Short mmCIF file of C-alpha atoms and ligand atoms in Angstrom, two decimals:
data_model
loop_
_atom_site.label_atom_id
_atom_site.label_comp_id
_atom_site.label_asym_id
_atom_site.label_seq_id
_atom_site.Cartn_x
_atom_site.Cartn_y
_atom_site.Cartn_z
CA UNK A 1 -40.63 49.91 -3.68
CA UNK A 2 -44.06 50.38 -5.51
CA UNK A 3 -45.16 53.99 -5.37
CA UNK A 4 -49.08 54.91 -6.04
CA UNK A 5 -48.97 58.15 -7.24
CA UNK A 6 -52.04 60.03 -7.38
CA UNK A 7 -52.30 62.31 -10.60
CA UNK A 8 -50.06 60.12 -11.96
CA UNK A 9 -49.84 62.16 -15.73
CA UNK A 10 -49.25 65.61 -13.89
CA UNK A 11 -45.92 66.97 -15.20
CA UNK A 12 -44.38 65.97 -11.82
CA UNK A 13 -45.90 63.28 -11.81
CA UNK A 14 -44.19 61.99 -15.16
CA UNK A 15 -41.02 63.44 -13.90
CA UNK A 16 -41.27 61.09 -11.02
CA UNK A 17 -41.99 58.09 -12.77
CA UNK A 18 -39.29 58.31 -14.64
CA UNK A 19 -36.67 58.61 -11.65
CA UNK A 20 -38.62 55.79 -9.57
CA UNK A 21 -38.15 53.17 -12.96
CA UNK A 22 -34.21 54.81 -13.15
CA UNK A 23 -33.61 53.23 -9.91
CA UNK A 24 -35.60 50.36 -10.22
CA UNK A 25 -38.53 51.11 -7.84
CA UNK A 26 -42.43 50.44 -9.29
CA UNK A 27 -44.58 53.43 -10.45
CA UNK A 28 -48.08 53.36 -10.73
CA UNK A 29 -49.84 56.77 -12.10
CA UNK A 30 -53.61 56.74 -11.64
CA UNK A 31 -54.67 58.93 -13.87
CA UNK A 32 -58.80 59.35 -15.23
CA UNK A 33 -58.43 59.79 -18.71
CA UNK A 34 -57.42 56.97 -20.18
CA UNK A 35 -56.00 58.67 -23.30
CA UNK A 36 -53.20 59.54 -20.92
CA UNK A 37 -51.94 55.87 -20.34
CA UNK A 38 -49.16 55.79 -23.19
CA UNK A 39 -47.55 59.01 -21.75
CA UNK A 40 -47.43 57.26 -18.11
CA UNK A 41 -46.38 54.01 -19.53
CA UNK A 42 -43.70 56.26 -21.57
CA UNK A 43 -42.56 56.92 -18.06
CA UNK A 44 -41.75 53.63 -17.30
CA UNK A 45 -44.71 53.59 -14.73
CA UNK A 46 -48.18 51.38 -15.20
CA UNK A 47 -51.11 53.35 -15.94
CA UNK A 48 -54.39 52.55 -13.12
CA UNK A 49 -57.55 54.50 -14.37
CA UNK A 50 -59.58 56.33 -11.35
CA UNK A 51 -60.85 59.88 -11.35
CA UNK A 52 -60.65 60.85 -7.58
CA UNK A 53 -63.44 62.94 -7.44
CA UNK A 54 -65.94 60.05 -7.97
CA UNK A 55 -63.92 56.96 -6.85
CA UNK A 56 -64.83 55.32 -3.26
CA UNK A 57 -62.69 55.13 -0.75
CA UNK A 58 -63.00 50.94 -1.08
CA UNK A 59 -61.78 51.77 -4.62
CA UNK A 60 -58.45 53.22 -3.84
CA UNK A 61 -57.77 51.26 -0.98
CA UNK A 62 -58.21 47.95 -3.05
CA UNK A 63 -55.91 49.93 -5.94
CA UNK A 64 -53.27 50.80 -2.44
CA UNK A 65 -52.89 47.27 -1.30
CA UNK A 66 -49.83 46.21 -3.05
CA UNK A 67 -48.37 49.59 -2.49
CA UNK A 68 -45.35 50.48 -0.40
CA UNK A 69 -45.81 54.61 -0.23
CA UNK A 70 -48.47 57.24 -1.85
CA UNK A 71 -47.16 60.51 -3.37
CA UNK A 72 -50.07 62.88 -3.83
CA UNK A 73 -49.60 65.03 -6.94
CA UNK A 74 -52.76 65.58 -8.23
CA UNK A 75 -53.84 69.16 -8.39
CA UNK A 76 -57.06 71.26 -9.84
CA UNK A 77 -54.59 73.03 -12.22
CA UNK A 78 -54.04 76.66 -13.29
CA UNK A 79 -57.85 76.75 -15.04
CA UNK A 80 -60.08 75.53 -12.70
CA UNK A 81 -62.33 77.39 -10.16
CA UNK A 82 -62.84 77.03 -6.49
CA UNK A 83 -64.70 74.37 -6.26
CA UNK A 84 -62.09 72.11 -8.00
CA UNK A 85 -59.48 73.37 -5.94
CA UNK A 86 -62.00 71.92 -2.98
CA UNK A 87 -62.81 68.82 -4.50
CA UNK A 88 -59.47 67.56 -6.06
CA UNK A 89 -56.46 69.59 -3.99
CA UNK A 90 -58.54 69.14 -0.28
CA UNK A 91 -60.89 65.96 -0.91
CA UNK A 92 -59.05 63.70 -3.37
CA UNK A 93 -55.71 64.24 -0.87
CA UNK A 94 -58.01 63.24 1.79
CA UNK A 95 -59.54 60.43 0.28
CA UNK A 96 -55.99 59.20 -0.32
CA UNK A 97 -55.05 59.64 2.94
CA UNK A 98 -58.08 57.50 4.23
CA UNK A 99 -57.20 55.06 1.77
CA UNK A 100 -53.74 54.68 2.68
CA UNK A 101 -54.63 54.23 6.30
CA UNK A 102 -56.96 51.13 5.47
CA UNK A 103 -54.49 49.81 2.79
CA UNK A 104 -51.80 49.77 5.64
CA UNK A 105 -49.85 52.04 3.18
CA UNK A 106 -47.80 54.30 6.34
CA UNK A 107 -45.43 56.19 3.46
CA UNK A 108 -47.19 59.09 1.89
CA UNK A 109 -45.85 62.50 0.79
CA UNK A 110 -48.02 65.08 -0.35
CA UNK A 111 -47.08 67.97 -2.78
CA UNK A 112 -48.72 71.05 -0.82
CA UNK A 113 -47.80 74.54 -2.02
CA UNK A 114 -45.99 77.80 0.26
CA UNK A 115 -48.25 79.75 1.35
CA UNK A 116 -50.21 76.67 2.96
CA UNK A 117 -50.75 76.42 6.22
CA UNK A 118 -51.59 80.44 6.83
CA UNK A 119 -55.24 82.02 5.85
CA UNK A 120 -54.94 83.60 2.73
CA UNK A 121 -54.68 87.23 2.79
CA UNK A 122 -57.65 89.65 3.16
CA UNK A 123 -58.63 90.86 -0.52
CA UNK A 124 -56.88 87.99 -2.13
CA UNK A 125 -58.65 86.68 -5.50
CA UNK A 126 -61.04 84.51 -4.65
CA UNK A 127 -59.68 81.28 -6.37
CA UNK A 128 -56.08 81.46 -4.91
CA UNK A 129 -57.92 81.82 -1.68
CA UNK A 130 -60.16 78.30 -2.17
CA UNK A 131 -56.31 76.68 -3.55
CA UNK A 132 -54.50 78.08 -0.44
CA UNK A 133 -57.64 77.23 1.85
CA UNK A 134 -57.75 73.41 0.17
CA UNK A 135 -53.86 72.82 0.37
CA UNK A 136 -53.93 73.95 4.15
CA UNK A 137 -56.92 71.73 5.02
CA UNK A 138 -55.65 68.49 3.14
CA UNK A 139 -51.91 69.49 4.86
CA UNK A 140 -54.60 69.52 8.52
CA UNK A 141 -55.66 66.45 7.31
CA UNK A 142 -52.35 64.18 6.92
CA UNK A 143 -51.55 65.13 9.96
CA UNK A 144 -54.11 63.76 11.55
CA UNK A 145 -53.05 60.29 10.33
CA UNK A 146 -51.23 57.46 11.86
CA UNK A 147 -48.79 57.55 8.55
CA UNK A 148 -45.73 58.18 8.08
CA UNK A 149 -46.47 61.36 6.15
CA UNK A 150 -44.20 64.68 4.90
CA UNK A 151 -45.58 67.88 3.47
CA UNK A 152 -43.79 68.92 1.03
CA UNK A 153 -44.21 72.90 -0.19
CA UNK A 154 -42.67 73.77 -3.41
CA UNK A 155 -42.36 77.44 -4.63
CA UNK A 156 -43.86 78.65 -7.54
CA UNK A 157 -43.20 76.05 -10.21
CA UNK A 158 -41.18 75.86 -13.52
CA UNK A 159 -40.80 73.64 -16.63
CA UNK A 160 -36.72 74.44 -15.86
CA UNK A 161 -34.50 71.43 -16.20
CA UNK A 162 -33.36 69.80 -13.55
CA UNK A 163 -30.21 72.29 -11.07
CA UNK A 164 -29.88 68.99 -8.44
CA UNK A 165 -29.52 71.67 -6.19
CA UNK A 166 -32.07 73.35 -3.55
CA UNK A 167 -33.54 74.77 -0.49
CA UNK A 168 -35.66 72.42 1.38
CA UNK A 169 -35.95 73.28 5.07
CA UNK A 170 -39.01 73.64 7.57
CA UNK A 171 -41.16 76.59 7.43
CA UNK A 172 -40.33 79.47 6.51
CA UNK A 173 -38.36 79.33 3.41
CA UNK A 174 -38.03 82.60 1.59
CA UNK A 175 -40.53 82.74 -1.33
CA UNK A 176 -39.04 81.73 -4.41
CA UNK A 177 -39.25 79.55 -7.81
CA UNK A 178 -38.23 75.58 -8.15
CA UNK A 179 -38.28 73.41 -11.53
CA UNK A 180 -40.60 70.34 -11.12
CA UNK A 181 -37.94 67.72 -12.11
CA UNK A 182 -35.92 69.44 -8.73
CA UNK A 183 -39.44 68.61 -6.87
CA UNK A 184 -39.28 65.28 -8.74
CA UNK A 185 -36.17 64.03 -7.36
CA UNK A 186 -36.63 65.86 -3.74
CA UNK A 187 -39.67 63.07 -3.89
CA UNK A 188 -37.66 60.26 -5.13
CA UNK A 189 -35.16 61.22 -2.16
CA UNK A 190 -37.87 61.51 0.71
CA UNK A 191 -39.88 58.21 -0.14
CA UNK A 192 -36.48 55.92 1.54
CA UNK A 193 -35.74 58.69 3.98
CA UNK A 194 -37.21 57.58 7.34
CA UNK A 195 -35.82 60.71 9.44
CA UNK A 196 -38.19 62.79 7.31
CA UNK A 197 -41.53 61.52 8.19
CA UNK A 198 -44.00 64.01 10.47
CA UNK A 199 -42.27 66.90 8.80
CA UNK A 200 -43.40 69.74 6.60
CA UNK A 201 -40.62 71.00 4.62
CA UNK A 202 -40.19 74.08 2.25
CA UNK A 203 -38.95 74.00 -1.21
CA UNK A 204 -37.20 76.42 -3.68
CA UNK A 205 -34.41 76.39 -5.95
CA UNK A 206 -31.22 76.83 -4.02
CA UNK A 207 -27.14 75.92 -3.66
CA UNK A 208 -27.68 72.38 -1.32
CA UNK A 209 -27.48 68.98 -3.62
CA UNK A 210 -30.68 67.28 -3.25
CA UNK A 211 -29.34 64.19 -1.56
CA UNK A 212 -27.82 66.11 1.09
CA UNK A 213 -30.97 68.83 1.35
CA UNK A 214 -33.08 65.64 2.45
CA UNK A 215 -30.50 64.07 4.50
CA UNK A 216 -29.78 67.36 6.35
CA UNK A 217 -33.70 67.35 7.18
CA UNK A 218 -33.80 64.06 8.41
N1 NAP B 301 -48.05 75.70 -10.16
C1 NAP B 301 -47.31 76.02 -9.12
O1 NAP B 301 -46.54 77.01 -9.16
C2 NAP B 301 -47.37 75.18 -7.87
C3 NAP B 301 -46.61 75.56 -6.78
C4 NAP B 301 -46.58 74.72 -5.65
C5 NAP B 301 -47.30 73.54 -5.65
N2 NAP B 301 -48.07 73.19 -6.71
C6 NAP B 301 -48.77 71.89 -6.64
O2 NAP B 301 -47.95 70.89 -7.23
C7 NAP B 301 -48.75 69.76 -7.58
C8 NAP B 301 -48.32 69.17 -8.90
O3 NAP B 301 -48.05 70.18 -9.85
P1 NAP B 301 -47.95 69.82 -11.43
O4 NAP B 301 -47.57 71.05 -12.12
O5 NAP B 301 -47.17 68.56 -11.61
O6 NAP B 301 -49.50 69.53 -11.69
P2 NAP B 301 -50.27 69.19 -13.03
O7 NAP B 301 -49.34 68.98 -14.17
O8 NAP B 301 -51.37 70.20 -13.17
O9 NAP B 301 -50.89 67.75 -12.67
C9 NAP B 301 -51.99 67.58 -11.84
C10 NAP B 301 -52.59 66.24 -12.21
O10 NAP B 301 -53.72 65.99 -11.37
C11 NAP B 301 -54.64 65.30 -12.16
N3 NAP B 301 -56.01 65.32 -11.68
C12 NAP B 301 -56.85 66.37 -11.58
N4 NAP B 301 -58.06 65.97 -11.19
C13 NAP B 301 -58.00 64.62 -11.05
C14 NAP B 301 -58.92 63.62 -10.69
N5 NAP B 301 -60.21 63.93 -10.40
N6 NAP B 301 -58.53 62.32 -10.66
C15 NAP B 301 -57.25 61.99 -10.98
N7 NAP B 301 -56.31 62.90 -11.33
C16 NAP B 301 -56.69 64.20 -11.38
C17 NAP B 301 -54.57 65.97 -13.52
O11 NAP B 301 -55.13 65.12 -14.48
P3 NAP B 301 -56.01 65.65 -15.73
O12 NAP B 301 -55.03 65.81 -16.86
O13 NAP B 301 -56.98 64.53 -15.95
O14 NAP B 301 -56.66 66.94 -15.32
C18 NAP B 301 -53.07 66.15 -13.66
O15 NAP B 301 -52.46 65.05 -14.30
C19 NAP B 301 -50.19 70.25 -7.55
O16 NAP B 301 -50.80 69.73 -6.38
C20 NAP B 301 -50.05 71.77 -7.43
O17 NAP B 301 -51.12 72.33 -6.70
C21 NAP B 301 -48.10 73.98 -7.83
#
């Protein structure tokens, strides 16, 4: 399998990339600074330079055409303002999305966030509002498609190793945390499991082996 994956030098990302070349499947980590290519390439992946908030939507479908699924992990990150979280965590999701659909790429999972899919609260700051407000509109967005899409929503993230064990269940999944190499291999898991497509699924640490979390959702 050859999997696109959009912020392809994100620490899940990287994670990722490593467990798709483990198994044998193709990695390919677009990424827009091109300083970033020996980490991805590290990863056993191939490094594609294009910054999604300029490329075309001709450019990534030409870059999809080879490709068997799309994970979206790109994301504004912890420093950036609203408008980022509008223009990289809404648009470049969407424009991925589009692409996909002309490619003929039908697997794509996007990384979405908990707390999607609600309006933020009244009074929240005004950034995690514009993240909340972009993850829910690119989640509105997949949907939309005719792809074989899952949502997935991780908790609040950590740099934890790996448990192999979690909670990954349709909405709503009690808040909690999740290490990104336990998101990593919840991805690797979803990509070959058909039963999950059309689904938006919660994710936190928890006591359920990963294979069997995904299977049990499918
Ligand atoms: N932090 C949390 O607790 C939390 C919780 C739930 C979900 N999430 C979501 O999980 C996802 C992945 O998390 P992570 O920690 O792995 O993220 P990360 O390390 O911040 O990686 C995000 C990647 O997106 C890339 N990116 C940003 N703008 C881009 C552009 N214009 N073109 C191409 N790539 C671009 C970044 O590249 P550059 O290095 O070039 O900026 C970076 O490599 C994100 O969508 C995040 O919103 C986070």
């Amino acid at each position: 399998m050859r999997v696109v994956i959009a912020g392809g030098h994100g620490k899940i990302a990287l994670l990722l990339e490593r467990l798709l070349a483990g198994r044998g499947d193709r990695a390919v980590g677009l990424i827009r600074n091109p300083a970033q290519a020996a980490d991805v390439r590290q990863a056993g992946a191939e490094a594609v330079l294009c910054d999604l908030e300029a490329a075309s939507a001709d450019d990534v479908a030409a870059l999809l055409s080879r490709g068997d699924a799309v994970v979206f992990a790109a994301g504004a990150g912890p420093g950036s303002g609203a408008p980022r979280k509008d223009s990289v965590d809404r648009a470049a999701s969407v424009l991925m999305a589009g692409a996909a659909e002309r490619a003929g790429v039908r697997r794509f999972v996007q990384i979405s966030t908990m707390g999607a899919g609600q309006p933020p609260r009244p009074g929240t700051d005004e950034v995690w509002a514009a993240y909340i407000t972009a993850k829910t509109a690119a989640e509105d967005d997949l949907r939309s498609r005719d792809l074989d899409w899952t949502i997935l929503r991780p908790g609040r993230l950590t740099d934890a190793p790996a448990t192999g064990r979690v909670r990954l269940a349709a909405p709503p999944v009690p808040a909690g945390t999740i290490s990104r190499a336990d998101v990593a291999a919840v991805i690797a898991a979803l990509l070959g499991q058909p039963g999950t497509w059309h689904q938006t699924l919660e994710l936190t640490g928890g006591d359920t082996p990963v294979a069997a979390a995904v299977r049990s959702t499918a």
